N, CA and C of each residue as an Amber inpcrd file, in Angstrom:
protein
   477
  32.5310000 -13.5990000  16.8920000  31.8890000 -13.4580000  15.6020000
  32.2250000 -14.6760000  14.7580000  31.2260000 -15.2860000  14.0120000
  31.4160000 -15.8910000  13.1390000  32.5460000 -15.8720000  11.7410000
  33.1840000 -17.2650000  11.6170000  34.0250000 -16.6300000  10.3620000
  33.5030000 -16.4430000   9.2560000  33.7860000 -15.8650000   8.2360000
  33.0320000 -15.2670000   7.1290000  32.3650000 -16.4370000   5.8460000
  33.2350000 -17.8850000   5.9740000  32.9320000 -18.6570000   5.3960000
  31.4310000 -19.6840000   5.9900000  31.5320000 -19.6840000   7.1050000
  30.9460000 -20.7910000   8.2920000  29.4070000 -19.9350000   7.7650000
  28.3460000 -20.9300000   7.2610000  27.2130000 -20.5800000   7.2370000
  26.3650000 -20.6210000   9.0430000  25.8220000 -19.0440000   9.0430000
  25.3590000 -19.5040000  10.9430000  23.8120000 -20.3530000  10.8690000
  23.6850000 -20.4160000  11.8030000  22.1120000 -21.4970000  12.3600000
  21.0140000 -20.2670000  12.2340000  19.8830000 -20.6140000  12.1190000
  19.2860000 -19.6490000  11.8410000  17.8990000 -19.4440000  13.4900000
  17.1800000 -18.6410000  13.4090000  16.1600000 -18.0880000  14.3470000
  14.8400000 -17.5170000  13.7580000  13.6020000 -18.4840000  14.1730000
  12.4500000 -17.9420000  13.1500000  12.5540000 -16.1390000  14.2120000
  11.8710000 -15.2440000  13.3770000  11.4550000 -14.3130000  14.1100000
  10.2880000 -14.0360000  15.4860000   9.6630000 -15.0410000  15.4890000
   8.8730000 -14.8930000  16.6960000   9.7500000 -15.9080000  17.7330000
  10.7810000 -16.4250000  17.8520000  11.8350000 -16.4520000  18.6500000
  12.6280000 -15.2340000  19.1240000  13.1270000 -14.8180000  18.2840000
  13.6970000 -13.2520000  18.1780000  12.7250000 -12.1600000  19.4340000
  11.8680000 -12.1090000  18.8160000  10.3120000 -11.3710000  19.1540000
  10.5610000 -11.4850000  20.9620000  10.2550000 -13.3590000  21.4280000
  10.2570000 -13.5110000  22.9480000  11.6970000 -13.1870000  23.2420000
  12.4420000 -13.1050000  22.4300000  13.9450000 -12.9470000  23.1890000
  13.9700000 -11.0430000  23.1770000  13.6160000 -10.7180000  23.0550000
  13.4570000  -9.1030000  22.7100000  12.3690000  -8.8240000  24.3570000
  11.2380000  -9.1220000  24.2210000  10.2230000  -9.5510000  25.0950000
  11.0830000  -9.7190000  26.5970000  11.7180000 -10.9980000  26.4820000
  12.4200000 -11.0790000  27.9030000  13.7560000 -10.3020000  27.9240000
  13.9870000  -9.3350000  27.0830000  15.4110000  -8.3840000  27.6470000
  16.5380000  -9.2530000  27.5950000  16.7010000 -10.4180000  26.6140000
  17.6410000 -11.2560000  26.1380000  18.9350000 -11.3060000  25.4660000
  18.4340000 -10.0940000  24.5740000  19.7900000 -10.5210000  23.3280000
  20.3880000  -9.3420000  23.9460000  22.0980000  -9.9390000  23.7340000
  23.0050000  -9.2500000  24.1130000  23.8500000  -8.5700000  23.1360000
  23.0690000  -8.6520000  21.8990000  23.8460000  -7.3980000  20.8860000
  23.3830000  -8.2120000  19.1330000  23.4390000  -7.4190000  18.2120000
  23.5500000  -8.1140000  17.1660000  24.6060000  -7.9290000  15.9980000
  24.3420000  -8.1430000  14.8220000  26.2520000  -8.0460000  13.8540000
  25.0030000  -7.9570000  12.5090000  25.1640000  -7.0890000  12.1890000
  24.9100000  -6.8300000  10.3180000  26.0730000  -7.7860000   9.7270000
  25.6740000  -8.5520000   8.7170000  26.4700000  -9.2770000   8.1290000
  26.3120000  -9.4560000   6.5290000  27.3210000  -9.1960000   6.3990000
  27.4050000  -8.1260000   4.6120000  27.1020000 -10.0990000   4.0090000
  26.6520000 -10.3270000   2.8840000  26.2370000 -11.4950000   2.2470000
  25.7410000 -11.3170000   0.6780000  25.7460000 -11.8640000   0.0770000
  25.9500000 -11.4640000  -1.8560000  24.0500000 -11.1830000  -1.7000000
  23.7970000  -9.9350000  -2.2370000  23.1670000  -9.3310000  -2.3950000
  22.0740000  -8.3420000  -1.4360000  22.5680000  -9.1070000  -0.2610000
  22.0540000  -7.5970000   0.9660000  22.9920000  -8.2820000   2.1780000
  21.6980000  -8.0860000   3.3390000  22.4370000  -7.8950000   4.4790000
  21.6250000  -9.3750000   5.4180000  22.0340000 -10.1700000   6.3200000
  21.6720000 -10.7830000   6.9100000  22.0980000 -10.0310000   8.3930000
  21.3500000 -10.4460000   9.3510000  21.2470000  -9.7770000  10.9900000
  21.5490000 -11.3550000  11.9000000  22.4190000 -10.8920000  12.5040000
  22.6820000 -12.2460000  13.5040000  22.5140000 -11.1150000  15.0740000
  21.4340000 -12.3110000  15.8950000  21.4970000 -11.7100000  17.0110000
  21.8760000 -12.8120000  18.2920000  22.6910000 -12.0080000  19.1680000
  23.6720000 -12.4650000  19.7760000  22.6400000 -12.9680000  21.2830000
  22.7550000 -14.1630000  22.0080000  22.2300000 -14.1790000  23.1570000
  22.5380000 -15.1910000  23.9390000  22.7390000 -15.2340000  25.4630000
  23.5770000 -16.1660000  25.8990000  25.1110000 -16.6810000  25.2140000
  25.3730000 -17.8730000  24.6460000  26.5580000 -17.7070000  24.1700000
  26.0160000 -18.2410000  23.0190000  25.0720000 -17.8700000  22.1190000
  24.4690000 -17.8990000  20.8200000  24.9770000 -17.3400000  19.6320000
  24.3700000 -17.0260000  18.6770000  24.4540000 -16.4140000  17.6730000
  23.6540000 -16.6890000  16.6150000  22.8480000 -16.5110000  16.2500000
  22.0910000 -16.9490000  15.4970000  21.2670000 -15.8220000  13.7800000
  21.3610000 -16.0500000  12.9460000  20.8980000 -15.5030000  11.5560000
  19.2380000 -15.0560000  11.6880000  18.5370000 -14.2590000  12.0290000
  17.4500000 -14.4040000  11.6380000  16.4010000 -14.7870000  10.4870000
  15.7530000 -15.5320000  10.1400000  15.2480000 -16.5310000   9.4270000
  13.8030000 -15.8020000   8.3100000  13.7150000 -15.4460000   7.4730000
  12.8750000 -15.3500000   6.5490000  11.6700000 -15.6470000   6.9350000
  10.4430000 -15.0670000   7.1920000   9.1670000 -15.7720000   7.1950000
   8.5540000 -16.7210000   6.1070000   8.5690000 -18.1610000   6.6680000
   7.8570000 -19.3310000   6.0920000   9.1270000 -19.8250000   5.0250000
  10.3540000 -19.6740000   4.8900000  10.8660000 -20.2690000   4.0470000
  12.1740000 -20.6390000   4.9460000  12.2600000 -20.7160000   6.0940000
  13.2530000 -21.1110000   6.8670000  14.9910000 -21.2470000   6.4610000
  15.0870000 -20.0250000   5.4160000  16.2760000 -18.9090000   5.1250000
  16.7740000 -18.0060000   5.8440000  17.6010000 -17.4890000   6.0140000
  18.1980000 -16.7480000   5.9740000  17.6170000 -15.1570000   5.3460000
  17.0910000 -14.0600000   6.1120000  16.2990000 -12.8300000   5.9980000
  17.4000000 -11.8780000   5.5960000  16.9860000 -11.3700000   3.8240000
  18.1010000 -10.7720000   3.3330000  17.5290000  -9.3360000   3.2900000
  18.4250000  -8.5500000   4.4820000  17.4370000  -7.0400000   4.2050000
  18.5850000  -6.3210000   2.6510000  17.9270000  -5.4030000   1.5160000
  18.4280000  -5.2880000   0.5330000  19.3700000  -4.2050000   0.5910000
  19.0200000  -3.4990000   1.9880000  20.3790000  -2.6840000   2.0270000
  20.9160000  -1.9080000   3.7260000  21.8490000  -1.6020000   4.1460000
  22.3980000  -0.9690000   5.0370000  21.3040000  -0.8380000   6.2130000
  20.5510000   0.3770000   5.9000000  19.9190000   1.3550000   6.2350000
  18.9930000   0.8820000   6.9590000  17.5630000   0.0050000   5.9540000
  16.8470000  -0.7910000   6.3620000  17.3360000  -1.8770000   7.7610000
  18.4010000  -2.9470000   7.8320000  19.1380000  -3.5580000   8.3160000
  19.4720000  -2.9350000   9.8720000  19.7450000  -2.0920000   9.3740000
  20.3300000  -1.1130000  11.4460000  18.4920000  -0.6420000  11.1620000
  17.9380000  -0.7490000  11.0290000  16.4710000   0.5220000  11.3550000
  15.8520000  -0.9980000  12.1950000  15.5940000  -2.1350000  11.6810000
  15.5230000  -2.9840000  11.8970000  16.1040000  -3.3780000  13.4210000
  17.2940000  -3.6410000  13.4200000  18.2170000  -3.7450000  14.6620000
  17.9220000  -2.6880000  15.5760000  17.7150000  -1.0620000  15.8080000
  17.2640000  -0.2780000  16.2150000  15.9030000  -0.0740000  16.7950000
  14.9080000  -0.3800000  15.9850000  13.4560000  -0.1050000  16.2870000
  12.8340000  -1.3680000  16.4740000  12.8740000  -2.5920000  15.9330000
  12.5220000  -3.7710000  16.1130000  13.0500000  -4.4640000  17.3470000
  14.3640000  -4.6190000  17.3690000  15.2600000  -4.9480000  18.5080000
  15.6060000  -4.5800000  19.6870000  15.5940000  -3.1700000  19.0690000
  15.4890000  -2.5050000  20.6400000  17.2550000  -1.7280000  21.3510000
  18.4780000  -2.8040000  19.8440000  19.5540000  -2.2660000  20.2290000
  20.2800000  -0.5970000  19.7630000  21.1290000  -0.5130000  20.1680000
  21.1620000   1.1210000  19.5810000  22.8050000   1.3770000  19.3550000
  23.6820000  -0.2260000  19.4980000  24.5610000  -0.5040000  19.0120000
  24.5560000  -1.8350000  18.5380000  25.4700000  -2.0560000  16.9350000
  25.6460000  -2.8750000  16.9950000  26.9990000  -3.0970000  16.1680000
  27.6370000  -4.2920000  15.4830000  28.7870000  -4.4860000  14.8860000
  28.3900000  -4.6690000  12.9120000  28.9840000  -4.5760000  13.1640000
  28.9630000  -4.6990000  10.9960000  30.5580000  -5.6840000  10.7430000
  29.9000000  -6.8890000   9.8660000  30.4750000  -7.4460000   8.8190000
  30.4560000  -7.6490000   7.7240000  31.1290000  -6.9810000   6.8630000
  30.7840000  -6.4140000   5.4310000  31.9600000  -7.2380000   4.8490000
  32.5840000  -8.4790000   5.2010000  33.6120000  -9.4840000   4.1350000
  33.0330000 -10.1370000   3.6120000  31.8790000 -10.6320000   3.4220000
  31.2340000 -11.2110000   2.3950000  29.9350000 -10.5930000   1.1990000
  29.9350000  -9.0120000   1.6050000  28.6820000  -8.4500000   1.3120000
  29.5290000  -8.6150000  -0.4010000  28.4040000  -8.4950000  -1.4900000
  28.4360000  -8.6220000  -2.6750000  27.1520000  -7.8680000  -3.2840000
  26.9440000  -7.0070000  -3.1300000  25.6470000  -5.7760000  -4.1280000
  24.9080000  -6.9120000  -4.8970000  25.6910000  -7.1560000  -5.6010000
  25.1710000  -7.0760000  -7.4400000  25.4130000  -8.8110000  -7.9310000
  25.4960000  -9.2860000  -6.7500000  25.3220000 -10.8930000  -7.2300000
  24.0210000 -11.5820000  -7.2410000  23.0430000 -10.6880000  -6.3920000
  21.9510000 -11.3630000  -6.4930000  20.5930000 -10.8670000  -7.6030000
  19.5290000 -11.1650000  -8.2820000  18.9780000 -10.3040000  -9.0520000
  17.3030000 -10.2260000  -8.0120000  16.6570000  -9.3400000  -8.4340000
  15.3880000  -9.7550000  -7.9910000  14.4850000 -10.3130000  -8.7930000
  13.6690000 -11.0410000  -7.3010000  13.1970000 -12.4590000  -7.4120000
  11.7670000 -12.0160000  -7.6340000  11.5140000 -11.1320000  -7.4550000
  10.1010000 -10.5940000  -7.1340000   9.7200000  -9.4650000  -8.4900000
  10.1570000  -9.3800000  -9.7140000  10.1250000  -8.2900000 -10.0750000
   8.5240000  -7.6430000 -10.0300000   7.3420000  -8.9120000 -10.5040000
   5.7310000  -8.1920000 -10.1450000   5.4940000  -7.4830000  -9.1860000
   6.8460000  -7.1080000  -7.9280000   6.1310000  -6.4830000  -6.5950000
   5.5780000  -5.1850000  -6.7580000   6.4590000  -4.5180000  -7.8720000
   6.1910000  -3.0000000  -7.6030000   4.8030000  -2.8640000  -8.4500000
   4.3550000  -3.7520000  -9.5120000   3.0070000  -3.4920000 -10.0290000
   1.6140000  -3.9530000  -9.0590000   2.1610000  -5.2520000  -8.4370000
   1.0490000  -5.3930000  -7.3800000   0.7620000  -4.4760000  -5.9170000
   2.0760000  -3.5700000  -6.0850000   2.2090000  -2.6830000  -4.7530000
   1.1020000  -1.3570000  -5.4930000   1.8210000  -1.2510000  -6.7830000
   0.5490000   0.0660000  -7.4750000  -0.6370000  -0.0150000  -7.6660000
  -1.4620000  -1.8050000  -8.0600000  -2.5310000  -2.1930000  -8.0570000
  -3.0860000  -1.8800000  -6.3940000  -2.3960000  -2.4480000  -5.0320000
  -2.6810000  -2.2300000  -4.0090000  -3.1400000  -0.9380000  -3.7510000
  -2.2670000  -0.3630000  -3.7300000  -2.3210000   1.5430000  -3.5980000
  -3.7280000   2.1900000  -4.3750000  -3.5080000   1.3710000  -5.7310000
  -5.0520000   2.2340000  -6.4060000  -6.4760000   1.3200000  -5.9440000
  -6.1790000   0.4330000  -5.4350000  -7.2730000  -0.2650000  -4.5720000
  -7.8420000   0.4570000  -3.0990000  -6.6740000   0.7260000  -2.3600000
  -6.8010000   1.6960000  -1.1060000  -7.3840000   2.7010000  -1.4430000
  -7.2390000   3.2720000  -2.8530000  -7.2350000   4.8430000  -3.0320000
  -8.6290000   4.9160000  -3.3390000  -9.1970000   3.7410000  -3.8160000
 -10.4630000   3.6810000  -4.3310000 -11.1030000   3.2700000  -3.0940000
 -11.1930000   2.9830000  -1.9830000 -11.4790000   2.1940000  -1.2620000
 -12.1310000   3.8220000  -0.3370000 -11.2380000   4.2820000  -0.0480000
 -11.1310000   5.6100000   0.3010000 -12.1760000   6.6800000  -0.1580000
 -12.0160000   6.8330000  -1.2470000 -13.0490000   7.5510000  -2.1090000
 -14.2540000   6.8670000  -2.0880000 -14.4480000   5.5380000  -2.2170000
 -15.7240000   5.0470000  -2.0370000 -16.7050000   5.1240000  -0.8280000
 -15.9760000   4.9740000   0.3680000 -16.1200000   5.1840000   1.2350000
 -16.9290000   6.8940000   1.7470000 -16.1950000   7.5660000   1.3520000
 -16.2610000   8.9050000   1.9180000 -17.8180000   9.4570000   1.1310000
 -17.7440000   8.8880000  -0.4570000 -19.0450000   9.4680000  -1.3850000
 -20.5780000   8.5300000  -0.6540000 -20.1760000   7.5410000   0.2230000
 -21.0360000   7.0150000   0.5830000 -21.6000000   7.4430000   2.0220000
 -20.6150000   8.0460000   2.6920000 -20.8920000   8.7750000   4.0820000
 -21.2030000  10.3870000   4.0660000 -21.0050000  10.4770000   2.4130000
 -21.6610000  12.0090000   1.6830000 -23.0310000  11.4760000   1.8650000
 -23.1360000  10.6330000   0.6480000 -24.7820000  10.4140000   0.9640000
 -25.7020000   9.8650000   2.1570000 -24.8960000   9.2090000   2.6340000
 -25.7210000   9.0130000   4.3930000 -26.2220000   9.9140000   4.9890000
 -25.0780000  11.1780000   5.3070000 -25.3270000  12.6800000   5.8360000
 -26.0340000  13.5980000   4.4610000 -26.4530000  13.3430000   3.8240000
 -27.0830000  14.3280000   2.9270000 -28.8730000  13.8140000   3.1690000
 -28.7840000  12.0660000   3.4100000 -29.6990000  11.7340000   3.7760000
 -30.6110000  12.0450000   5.3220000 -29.6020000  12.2300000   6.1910000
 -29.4630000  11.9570000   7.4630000 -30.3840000  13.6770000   7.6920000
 -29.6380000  14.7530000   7.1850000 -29.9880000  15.9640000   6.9540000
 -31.2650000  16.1790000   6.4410000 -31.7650000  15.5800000   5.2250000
 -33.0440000  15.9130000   4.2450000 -32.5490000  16.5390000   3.2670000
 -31.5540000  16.5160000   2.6860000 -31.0100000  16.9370000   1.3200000
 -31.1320000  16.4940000   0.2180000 -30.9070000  14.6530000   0.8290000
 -30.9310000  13.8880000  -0.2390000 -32.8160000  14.1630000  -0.8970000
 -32.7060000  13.9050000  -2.0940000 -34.1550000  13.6000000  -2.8650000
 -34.0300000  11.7270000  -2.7250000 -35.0870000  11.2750000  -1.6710000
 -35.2830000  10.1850000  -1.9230000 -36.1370000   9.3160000  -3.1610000
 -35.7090000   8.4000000  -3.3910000 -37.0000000   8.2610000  -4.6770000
 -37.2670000   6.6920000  -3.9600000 -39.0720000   6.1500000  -4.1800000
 -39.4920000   4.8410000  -3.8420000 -39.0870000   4.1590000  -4.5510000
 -38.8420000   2.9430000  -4.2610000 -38.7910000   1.6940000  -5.2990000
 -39.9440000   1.8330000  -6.5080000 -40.7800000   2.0120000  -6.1750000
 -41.7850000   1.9510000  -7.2410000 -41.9450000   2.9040000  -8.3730000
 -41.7690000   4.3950000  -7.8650000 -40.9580000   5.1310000  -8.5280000
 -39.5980000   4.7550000  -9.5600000 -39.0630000   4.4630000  -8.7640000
 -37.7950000   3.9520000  -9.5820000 -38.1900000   2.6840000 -10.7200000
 -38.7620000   1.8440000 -10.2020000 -38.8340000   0.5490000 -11.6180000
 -40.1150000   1.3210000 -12.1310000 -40.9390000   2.2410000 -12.3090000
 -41.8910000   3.1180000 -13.0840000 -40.7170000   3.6450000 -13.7730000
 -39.7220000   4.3260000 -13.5110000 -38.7000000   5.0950000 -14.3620000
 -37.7910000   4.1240000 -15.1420000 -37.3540000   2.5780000 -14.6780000
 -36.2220000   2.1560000 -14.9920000 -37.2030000   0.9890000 -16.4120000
 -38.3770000   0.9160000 -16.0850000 -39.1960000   0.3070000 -17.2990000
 -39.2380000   1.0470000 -18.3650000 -39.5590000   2.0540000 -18.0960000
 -40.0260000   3.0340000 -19.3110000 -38.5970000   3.7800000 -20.0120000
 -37.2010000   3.6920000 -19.2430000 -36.4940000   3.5840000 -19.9440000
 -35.7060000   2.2580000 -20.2130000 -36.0620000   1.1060000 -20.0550000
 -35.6550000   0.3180000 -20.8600000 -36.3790000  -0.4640000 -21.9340000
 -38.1160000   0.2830000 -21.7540000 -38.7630000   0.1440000 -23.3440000
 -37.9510000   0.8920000 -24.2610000 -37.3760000   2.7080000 -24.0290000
 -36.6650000   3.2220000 -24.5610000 -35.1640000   2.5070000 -25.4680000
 -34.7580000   1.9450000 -24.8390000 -33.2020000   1.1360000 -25.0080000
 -33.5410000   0.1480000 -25.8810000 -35.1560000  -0.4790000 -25.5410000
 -34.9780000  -1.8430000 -26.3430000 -35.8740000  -1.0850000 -28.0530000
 -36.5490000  -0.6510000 -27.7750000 -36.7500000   0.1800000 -29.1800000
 -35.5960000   0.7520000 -29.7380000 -34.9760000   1.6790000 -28.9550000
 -33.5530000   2.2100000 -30.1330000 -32.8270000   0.9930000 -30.6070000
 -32.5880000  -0.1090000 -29.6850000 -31.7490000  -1.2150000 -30.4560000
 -32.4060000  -1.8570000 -31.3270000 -33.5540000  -2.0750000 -31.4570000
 -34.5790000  -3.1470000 -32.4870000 -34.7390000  -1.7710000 -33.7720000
 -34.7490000  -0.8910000 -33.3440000 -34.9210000   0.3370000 -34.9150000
 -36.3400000   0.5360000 -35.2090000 -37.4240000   0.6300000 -33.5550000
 -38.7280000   0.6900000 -33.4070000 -38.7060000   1.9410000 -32.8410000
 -39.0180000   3.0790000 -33.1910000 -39.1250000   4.2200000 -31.8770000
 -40.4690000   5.0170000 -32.2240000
């Protein structure tokens, strides 16, 4: 194991990925670090930090839990070691605070996305059936003229 001072070398994740792929790594170490957790995975006589996507850092998971779920389900291991001499909670702040409003904008985008969807495969099958009342185009701009002579008289104060 690394000593607690010695910054380790790092590993993009789609390295990780083929080393997982070929039945490679021979174990990994949670490693406690000021404000979460960094993952070093062990292979040949390696060791290496796994690396942040696109910022070629050091990948800070924010707590415990996440960190082994990670090592577990991603990795594939179902043991591993913990070094918690450098972990520090509350030294780091977040960097991201807009996430959780663009995560709620996301969500009410899906949600709408959803609903839009479904009122539109209402009316397909209402169509599909003979339920729907179709109306012609011509019909329709006969109706959509004569109410927007309506609209433009109430606004001019002609009726």
């Amino acid at each position: 194991m690394l000593p607690s001072t010695k910054m380790p070398e790092i590993i993009d994740s789609k390295s990780v990925k083929n080393l997982v792929k070929a039945h490679a790594l021979a174990g990994a170490v949670v490693l406690g670090r000021p404000g979460g957790f960094a993952i070093l995975v062990k292979y040949g006589g390696n060791e290496r930090a796994i690396s942040a996507q696109r910022s070629g850092r050091m990948r800070i998971w924010r707590n415990l839990n996440t960190a082994a779920a990670f090592i577990r389900d991603e990795l594939g291991i179902p043991r591993f070691e913990i070094d918690i001499a450098d972990h520090e909670p509350d030294t780091v702040t977040r960097k991201r605070p807009d996430t959780a409003e663009r995560q709620r904008r996301m969500h009410s985008a899906v949600e709408h996305d959803t609903w839009f969807r479904e009122q539109v495969e209402k009316t397909l099958d209402k169509i599909d059936s003979g339920a729907a009342e179709l109306v012609s185009n011509e019909d329709h701009m006969r109706k959509w003229q004569h109410k927007r002579a309506e609209l433009l008289a109430r606004a001019t104060g002609k009726r």
